[in-house]
Short mmCIF file of C-alpha atoms and ligand atoms in Angstrom, two decimals:
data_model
loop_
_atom_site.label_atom_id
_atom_site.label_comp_id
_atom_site.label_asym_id
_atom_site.label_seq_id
_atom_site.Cartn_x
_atom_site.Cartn_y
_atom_site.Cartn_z
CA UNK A 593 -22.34 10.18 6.19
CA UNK A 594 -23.35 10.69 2.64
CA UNK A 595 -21.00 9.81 -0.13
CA UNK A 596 -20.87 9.36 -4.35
CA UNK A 597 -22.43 5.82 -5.25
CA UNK A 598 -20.30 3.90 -7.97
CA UNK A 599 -19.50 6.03 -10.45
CA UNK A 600 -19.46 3.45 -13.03
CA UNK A 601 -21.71 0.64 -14.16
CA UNK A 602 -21.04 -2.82 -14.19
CA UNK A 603 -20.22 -4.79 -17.80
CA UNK A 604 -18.38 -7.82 -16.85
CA UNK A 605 -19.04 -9.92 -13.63
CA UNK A 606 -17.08 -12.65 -12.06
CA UNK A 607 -19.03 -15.01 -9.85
CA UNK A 608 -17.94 -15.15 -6.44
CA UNK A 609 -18.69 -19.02 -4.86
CA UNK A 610 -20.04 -18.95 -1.85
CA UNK A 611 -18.49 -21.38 0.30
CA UNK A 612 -20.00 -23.09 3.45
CA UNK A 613 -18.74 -22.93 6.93
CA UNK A 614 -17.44 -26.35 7.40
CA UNK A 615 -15.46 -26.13 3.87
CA UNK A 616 -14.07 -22.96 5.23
CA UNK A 617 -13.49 -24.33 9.02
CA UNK A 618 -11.46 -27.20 6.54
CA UNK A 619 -9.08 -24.56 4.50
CA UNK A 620 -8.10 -22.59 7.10
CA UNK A 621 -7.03 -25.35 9.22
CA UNK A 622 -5.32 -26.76 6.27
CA UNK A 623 -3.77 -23.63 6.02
CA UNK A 624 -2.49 -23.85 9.11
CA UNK A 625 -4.94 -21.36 10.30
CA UNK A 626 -2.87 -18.71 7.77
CA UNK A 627 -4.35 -16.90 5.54
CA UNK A 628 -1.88 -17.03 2.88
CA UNK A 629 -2.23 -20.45 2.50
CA UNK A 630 -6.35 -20.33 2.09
CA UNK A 631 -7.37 -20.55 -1.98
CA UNK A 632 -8.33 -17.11 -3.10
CA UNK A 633 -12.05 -18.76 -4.92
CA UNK A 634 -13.25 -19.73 -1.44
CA UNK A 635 -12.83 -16.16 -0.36
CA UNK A 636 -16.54 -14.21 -0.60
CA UNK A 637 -14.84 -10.53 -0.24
CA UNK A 638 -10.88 -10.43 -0.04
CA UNK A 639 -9.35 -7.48 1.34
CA UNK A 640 -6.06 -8.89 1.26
CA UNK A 641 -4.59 -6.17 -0.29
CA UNK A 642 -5.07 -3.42 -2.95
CA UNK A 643 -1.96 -3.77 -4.54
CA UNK A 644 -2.77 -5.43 -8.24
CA UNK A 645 -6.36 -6.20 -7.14
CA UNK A 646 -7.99 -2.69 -9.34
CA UNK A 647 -10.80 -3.56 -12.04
CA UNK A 648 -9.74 -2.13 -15.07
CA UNK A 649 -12.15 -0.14 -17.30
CA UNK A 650 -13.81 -1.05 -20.58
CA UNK A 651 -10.84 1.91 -22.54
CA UNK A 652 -8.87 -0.20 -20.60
CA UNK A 653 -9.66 -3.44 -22.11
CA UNK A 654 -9.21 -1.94 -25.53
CA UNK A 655 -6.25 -0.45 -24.83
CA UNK A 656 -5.14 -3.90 -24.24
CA UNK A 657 -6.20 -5.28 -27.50
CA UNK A 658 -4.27 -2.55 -29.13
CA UNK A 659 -0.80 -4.11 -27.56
CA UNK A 660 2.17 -3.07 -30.03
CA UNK A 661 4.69 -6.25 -29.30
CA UNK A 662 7.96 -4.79 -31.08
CA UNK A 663 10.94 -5.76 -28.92
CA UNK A 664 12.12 -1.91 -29.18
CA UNK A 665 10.08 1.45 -30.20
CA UNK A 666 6.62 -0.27 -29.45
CA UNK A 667 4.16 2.72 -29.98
CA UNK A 668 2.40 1.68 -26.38
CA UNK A 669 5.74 2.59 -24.64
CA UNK A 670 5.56 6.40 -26.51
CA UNK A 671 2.05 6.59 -25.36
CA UNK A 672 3.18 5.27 -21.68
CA UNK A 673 6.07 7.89 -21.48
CA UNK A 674 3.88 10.77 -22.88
CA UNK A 675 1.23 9.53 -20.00
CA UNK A 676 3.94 9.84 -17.01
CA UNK A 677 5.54 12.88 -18.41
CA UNK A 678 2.33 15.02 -18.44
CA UNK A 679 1.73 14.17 -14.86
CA UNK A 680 5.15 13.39 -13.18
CA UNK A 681 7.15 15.91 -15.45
CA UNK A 682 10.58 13.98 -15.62
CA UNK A 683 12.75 13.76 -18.01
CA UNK A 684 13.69 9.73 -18.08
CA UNK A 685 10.67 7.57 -17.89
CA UNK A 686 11.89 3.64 -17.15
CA UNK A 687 9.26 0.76 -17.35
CA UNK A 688 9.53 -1.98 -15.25
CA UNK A 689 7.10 -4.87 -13.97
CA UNK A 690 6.84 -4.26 -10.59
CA UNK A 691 7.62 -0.74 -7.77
CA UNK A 692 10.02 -2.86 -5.91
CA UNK A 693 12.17 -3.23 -9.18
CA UNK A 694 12.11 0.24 -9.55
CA UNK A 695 13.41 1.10 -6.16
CA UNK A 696 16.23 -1.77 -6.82
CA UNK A 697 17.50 -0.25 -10.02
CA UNK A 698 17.71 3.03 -8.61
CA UNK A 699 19.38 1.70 -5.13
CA UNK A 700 21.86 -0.25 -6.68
CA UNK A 701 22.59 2.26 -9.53
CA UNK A 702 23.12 5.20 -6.20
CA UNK A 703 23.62 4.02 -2.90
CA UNK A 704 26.46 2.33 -1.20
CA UNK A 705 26.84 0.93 1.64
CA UNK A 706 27.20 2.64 4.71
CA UNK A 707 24.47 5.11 2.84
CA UNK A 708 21.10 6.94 4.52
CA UNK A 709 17.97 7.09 3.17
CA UNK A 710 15.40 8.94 4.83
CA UNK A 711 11.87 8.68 4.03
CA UNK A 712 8.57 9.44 6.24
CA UNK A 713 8.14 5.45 6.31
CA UNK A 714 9.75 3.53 4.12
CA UNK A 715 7.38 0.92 2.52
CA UNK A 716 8.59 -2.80 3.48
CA UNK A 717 9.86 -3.26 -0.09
CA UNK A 718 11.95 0.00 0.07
CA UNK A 719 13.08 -0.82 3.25
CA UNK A 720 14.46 -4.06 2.12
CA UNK A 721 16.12 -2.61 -1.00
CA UNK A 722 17.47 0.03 1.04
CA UNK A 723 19.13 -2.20 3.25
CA UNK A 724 20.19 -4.38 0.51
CA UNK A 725 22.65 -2.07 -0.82
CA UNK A 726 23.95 -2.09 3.01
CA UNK A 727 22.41 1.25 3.70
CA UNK A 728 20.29 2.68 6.49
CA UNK A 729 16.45 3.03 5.89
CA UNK A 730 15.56 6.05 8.12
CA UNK A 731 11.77 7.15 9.19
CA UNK A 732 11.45 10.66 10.01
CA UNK A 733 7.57 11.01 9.76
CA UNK A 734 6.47 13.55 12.29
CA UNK A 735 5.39 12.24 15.77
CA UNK A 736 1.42 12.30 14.93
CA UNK A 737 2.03 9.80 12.35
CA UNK A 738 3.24 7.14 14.99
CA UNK A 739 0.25 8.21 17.27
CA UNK A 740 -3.03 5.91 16.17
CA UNK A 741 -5.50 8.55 17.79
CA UNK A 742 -4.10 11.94 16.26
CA UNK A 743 -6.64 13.56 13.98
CA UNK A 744 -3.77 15.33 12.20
CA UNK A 745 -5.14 15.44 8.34
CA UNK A 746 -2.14 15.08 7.29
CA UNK A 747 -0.04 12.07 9.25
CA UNK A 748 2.15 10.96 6.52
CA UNK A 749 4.23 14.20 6.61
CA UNK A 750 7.75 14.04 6.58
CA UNK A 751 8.87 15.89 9.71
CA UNK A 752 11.63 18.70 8.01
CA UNK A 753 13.52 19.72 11.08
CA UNK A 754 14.27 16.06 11.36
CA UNK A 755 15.59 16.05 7.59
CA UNK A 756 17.28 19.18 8.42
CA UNK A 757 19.21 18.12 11.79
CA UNK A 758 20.25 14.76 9.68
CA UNK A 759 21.58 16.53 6.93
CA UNK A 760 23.54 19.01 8.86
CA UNK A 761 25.59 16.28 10.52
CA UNK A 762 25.46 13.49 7.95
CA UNK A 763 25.03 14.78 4.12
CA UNK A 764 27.69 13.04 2.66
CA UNK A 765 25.78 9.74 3.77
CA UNK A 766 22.62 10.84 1.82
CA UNK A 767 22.45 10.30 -1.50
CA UNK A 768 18.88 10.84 -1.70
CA UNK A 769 15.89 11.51 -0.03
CA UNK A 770 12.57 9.51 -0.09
CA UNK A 771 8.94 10.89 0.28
CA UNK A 772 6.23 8.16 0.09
CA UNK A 773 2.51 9.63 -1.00
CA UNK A 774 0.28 8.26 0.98
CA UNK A 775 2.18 7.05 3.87
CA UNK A 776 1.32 2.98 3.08
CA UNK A 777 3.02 1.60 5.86
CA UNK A 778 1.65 4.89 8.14
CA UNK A 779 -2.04 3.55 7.73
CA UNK A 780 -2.30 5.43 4.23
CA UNK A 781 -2.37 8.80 5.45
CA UNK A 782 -1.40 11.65 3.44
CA UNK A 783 1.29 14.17 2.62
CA UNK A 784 0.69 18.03 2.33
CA UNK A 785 1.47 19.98 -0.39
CA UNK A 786 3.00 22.25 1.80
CA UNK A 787 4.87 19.71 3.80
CA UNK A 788 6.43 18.58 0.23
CA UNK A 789 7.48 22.17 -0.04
CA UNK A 790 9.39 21.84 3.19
CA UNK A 791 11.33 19.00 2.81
CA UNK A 792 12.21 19.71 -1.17
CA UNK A 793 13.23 23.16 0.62
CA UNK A 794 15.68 21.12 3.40
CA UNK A 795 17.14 19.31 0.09
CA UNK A 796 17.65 21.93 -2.12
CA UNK A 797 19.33 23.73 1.08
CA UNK A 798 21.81 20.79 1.27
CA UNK A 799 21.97 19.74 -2.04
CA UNK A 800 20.19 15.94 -2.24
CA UNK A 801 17.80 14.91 -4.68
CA UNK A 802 14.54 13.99 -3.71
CA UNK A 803 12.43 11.30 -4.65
CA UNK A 804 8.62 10.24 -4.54
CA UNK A 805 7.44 6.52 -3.65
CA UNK A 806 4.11 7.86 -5.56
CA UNK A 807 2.36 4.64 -5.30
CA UNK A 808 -0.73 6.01 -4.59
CA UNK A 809 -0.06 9.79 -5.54
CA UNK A 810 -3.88 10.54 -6.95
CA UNK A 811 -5.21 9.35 -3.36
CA UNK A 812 -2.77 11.84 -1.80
CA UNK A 813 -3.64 14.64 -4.26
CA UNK A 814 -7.65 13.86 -3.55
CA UNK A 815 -6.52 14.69 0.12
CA UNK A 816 -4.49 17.84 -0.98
CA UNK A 817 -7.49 19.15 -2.91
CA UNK A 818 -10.15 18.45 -0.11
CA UNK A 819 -8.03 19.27 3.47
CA UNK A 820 -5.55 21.40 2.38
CA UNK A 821 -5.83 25.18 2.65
CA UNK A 822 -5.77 27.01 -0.81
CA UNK A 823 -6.23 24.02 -3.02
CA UNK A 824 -9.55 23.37 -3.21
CA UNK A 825 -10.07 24.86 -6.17
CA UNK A 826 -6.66 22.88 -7.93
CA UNK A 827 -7.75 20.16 -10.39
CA UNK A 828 -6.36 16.82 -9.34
CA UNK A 829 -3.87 16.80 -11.94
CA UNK A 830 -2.34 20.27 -11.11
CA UNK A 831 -1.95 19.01 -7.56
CA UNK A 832 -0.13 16.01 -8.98
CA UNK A 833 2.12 18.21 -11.29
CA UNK A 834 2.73 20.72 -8.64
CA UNK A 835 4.00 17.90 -6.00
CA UNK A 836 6.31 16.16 -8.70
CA UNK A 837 7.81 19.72 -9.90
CA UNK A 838 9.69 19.51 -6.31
CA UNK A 839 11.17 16.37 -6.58
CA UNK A 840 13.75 14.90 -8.96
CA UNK A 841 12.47 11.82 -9.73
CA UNK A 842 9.81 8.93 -8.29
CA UNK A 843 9.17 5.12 -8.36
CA UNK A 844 5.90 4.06 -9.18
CA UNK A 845 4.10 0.63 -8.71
CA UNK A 846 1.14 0.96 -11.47
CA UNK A 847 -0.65 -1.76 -9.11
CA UNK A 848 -1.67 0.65 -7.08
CA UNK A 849 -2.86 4.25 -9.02
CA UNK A 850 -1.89 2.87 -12.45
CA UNK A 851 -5.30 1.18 -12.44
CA UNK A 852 -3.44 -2.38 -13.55
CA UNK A 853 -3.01 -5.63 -12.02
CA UNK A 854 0.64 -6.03 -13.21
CA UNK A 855 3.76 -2.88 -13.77
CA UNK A 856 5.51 -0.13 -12.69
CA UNK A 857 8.32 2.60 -13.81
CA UNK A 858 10.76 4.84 -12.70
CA UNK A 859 11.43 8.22 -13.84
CA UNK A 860 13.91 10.81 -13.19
CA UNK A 861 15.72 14.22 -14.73
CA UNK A 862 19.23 12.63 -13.72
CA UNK A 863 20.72 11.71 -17.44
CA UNK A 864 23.67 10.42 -15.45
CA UNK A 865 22.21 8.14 -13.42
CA UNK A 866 19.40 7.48 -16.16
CA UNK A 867 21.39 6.09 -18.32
CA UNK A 868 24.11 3.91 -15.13
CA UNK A 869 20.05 2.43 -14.04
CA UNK A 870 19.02 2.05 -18.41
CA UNK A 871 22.47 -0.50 -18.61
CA UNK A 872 21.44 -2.75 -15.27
CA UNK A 873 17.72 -2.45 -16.67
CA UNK A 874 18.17 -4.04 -19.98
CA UNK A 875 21.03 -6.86 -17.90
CA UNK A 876 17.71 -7.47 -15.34
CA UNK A 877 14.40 -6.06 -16.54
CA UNK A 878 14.46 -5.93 -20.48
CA UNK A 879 14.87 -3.15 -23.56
CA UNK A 880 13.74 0.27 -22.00
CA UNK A 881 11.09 0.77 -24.59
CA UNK A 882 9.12 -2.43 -22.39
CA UNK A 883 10.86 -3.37 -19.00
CA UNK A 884 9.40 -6.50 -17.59
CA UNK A 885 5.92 -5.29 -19.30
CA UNK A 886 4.28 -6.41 -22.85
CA UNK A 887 3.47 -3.62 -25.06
CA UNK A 888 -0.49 -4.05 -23.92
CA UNK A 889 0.49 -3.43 -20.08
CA UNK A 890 2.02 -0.42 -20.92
CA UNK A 891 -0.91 0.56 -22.97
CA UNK A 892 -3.14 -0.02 -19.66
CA UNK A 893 -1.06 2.08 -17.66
CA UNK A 894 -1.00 4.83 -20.03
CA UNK A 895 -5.04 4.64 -19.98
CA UNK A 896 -5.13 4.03 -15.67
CA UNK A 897 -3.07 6.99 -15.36
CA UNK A 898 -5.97 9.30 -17.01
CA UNK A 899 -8.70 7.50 -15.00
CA UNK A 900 -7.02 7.54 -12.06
CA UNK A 901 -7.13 11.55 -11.82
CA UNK A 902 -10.99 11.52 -12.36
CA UNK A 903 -12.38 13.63 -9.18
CA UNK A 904 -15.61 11.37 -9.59
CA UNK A 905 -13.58 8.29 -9.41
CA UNK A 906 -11.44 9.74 -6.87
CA UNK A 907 -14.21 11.45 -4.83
CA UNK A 908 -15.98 7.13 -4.57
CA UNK A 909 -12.74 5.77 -3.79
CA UNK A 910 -11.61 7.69 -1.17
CA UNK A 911 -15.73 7.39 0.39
CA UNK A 912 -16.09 4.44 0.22
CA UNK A 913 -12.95 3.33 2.36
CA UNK A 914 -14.11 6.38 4.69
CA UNK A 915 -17.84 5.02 4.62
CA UNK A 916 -16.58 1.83 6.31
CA UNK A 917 -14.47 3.50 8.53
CA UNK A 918 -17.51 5.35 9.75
CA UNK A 919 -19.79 2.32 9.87
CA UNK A 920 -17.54 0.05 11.78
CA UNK A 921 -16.41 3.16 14.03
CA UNK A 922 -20.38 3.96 14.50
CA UNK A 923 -20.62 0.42 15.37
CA UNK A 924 -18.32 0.30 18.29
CA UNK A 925 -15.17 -1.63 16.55
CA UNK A 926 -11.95 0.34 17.46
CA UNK A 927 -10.33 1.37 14.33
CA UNK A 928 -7.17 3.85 13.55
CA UNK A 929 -8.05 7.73 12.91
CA UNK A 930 -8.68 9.23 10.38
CA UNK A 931 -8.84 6.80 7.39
CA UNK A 932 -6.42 6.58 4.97
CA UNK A 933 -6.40 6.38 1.63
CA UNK A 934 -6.85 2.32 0.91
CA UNK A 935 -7.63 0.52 3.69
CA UNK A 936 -9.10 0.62 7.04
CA UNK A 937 -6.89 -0.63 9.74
CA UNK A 938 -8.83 -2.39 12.91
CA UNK A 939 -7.10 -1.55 16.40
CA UNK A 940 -6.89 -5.33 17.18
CA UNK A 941 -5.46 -4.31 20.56
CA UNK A 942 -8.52 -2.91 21.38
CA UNK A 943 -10.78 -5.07 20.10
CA UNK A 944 -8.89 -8.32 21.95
CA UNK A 945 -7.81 -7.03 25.10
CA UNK A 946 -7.90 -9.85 26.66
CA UNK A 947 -5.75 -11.86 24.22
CA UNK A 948 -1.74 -10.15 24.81
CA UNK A 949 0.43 -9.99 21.62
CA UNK A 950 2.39 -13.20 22.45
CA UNK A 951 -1.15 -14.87 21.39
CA UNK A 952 -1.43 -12.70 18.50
CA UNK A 953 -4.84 -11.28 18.54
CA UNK A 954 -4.62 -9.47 15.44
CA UNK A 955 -4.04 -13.21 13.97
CA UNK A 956 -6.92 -14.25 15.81
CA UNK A 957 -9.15 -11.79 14.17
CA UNK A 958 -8.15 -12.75 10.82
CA UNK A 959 -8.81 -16.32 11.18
CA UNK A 960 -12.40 -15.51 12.64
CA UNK A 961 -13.09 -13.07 9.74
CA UNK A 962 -12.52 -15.68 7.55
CA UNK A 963 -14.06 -18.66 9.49
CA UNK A 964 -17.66 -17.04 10.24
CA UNK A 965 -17.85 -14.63 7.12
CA UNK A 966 -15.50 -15.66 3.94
CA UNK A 967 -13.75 -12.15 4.65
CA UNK A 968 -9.99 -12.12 4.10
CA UNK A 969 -7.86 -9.49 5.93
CA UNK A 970 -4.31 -9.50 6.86
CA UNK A 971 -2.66 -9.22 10.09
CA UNK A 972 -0.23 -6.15 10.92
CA UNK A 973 1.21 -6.92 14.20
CA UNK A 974 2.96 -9.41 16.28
CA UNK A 975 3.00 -12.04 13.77
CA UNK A 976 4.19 -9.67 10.86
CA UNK A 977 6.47 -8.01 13.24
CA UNK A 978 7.50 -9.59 16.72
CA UNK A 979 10.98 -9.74 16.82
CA UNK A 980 13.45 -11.59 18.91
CA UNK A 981 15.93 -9.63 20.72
CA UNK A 982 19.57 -10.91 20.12
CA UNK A 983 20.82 -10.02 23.49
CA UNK A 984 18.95 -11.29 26.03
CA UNK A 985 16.15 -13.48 23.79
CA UNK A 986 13.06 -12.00 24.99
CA UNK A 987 10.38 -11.45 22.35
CA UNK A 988 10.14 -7.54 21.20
CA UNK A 989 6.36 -6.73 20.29
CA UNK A 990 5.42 -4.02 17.76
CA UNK A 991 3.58 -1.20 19.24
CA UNK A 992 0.70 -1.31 17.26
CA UNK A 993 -1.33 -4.68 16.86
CA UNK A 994 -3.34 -4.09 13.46
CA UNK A 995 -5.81 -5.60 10.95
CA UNK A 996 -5.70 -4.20 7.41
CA UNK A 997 -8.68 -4.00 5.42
CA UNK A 998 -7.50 -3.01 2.48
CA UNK A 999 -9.83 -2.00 -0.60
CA UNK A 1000 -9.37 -3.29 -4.15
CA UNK A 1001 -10.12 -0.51 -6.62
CA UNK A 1002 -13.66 -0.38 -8.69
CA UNK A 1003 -13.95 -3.80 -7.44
CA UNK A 1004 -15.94 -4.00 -4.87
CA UNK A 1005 -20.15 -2.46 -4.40
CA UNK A 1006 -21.42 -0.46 -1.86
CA UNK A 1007 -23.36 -3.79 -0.89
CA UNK A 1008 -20.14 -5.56 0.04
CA UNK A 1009 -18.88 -3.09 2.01
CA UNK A 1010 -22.12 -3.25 4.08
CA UNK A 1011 -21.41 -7.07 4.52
CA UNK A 1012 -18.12 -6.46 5.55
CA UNK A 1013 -18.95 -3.78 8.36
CA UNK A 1014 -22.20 -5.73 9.42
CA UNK A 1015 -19.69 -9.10 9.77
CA UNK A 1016 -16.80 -7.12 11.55
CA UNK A 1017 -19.74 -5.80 14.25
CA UNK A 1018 -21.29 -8.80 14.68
CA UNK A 1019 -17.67 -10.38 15.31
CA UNK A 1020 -17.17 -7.36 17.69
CA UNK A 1021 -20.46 -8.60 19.99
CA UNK A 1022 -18.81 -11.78 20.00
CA UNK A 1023 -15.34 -11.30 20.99
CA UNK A 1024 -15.63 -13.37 24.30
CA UNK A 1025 -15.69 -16.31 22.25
CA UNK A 1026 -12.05 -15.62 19.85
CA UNK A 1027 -9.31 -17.41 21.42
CA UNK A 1028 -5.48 -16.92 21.60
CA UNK A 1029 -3.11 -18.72 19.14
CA UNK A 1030 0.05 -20.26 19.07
CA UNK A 1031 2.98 -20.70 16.51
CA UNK A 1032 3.73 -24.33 15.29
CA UNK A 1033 6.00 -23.12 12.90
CA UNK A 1034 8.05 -20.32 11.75
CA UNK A 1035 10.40 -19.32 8.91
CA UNK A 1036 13.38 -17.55 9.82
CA UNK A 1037 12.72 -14.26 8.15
CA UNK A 1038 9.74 -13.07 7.26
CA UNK A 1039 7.56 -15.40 9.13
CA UNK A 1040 3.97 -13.82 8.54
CA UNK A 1041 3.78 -15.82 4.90
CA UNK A 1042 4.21 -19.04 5.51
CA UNK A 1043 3.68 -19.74 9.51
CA UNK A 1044 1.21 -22.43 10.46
CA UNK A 1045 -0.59 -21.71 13.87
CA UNK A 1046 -3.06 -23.38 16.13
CA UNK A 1047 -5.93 -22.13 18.39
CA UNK A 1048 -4.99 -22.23 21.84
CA UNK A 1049 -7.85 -24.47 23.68
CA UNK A 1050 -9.67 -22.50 26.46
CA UNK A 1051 -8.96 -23.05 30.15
CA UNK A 1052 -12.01 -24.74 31.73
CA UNK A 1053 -12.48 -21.73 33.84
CA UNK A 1054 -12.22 -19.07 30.88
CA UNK A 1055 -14.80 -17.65 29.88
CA UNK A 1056 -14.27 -19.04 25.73
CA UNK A 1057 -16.46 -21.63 25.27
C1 LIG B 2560 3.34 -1.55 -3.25
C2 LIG B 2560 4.34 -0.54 -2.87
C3 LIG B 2560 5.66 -0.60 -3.32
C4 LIG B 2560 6.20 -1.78 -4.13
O1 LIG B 2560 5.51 -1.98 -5.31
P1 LIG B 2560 5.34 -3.45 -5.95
O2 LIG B 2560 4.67 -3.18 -7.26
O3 LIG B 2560 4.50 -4.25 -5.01
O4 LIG B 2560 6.70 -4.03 -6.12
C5 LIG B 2560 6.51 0.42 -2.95
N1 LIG B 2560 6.11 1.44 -2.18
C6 LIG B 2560 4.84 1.54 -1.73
C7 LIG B 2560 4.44 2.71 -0.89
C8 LIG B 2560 3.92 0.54 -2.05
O5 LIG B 2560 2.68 0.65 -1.58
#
């Protein structure tokens, strides 16, 4: 497969340390074989996440030095608001430092408990600020987008006979409705134009506002403009503009398509609501004119915004996160179809049959990426998600046992992609040799952080050794 080489040349560099094998062998069983706990500098390519992990550009860097610091009217926030208003088109634009602190303003400003929201997936951060307010988080992504081998181009849709059946029974429990573009916790995987027409038809019909989670809404309009039928002549921003126009507000973490390693915002046409979320904002966040942000950040953002909708930039991104899908698929190593936007997820399942989940073989993986290569991943399966039952104490598995390769933005070469599919291949030819683990300990909730494991040692007649 062809795609764009970088479109952008490189002005800064930070040296990456190359760390040998016995150091690493050291951190990660310091680490307690988690890779959490390993130091990020002895990491050679880290595709941890791409959540605050983006390069920013040289207009970027200026921007920065052009930071306005008034407590209240700084110029960068009138620049910021101007930037979201073009492309969102709402009314109330709310800084703030992070997505999640977005979602909580507007959940604790509108929800109660007792409360539905329905989403396609709710991100985990949603999730847990849904159910914070004592309401229900509700998936109703259509059934392709639980299925790891559809093709469907466009998994992340929210399925709007689902929608429709809720709200015909339970309305006055819905305050809202959710739609997150791309589907993060779905693999990345997009949401149709069309399919946004559905659903904001199903809310209008009944009356409930509807919101964007639109993280990553330049990925999902790249998708629009290249799958979807009648769009490929749109411009990414019109895309963009024409999704928002059916919604009545979104959250936004600017980690993601804002381009910038720290900030987010909320915006919305509700003046009602605005102004209930403006008072709890300035008791939590700060003065609306900055949130939890310094002028510069919002200065960045407003700059990210416009790069972010670059087709060239767009058209590299989305390739190069397809280009190693295709290499690692061409090289055997089970992965989940099609690509998403960000990241490539490994089938982990697949690739360790012979370890079962209560071993955690997606954990497994990780460690060994690490170990033999200085590659960080992270681990989307039975040590994220494995659950005890409170009846009758068995553990509950997740269906899918995953490894997320997720890719920073303008950070990484061509080059280190190449490394990274070459490693996970050679890993591949040597799975005989990767070896169960087991938990030595465990926080209560959210476990995945901070749990320290060990390798389970092979049984003299296995075939590890
Ligand atoms: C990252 C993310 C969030 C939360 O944003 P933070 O800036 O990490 O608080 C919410 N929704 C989605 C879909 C995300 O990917």
């Amino acid at each position: 497969m062809r795609f764009p080489a970088e479109p952008f040349r490189i002005k800064v560099v930070e040296p990456l340390r190359r760390v040998s094998r016995e150091e690493r062998e050291r951190l990660i069983r310091e680490a307690g074989l988690n890779i959490f706990a390993v130091p990020a500098d002895s990491i050679y390519v880290d595709l941890l996440t791409d959540s605050g992990t983006s390069a920013m550009s040289d207009r970027q860097w200026a921007a920065i030095m052009m930071g306005d610091e008034s407590y209240a009217g700084s110029r960068n926030f009138y620049h910021f608001e101007a930037a979201v208003r073009d492309i969102f088109g709402y009314k109330h634009v709310i800084p703030t430092h992070q997505g999640r602190v977005a979602e909580n303003l507007l959940f604790s400003t509108v929800l109660k408990a007792g409360d539905i929201v329905p989403n396609n997936i709710h991100f985990d951060t949603t999730r847990a600020n849904v159910q914070h307010q004592g309401a229900e988080a509700l998936d109703l992504v259509i059934d392709e987008g639980h299925d790891p081998t559809s093709l469907h181009p466009f998994k992340g849709n929210l399925d709007p006979a689902k929608l429709d059946a809720l709200l015909t029974v339970e309305r006055a429990r819905v305050p809202l409705v959710m739609l997150t573009v791309t589907n993060n916790s779905g693999g990345g995987q997009p949401v149709s134009l069309a399919n946004a027409r559905a659903v904001h038809d199903v809310c209008k019909h009944h009356k409930v506002p509807l919101f964007f989670d639109a993280c990553r809404f330049a990925e999902n309009a790249y998708f629009i403009q290249q799958r979807e039928s009648g769009c490929a002549n749109k411009s990414i921003r019109e895309i963009a503009q024409e999704m928002f126009a059916l919604g009545d507000g979104c959250t936004m973490s600017a980690k993601k398509d804002g381009l910038v390693n720290i900030g987010g915002f909320l915006a919305l046409n509700d003046s009602e609501w605005s102004q209930r979320i403006t008072n709890l904002l300035i008791l939590i966040e700060g003065f609306p004119t900055y949130g939890g942000l310094a002028g510069r950040d919002l200065e960045a953002i407003a700059q990210g915004l416009q790069e972010v909708l670059s087709e060239d930039y767009l058209a590299f991104r989305i390739g190069q996160v397809a280009h190693l899908g295709e290499r690692l698929s061409d090289g055997g190593v089970p992965i989940v179809k099609p690509v998403g936007g960000h990241a490539v997820y490994i089938d982990a399942k697949r690739f360790l049959p012979g370890i079962p989940q209560s071993e955690f073989p997606g954990q497994a993986l990780v460690v060994a990426l690490y170990l033999e290569y200085g590659i960080r991943a992270v681990e989307v399966g039975s040590l994220m998600f494995a659950q005890k039952d409170e009846k009758t104490g068995a553990m509950v598995y997740p269906k899918l046992e995953l490894v997320r390769l997720a890719v920073p933005r303008r950070v990484y070469t061509t080059e280190h992609m190449r490394y990274v599919a070459d490693s996970v291949i050679e890993l591949y030819n040597n799975r005989e040799k990767l070896r169960g683990l087991r938990l030595t300990y465990e926080a209560p909730v959210l476990r995945h952080f901070t749990a320290r494991l060990e390798a389970i040692a092979a049984s003299p007649a296995g075939a590890a050794r």
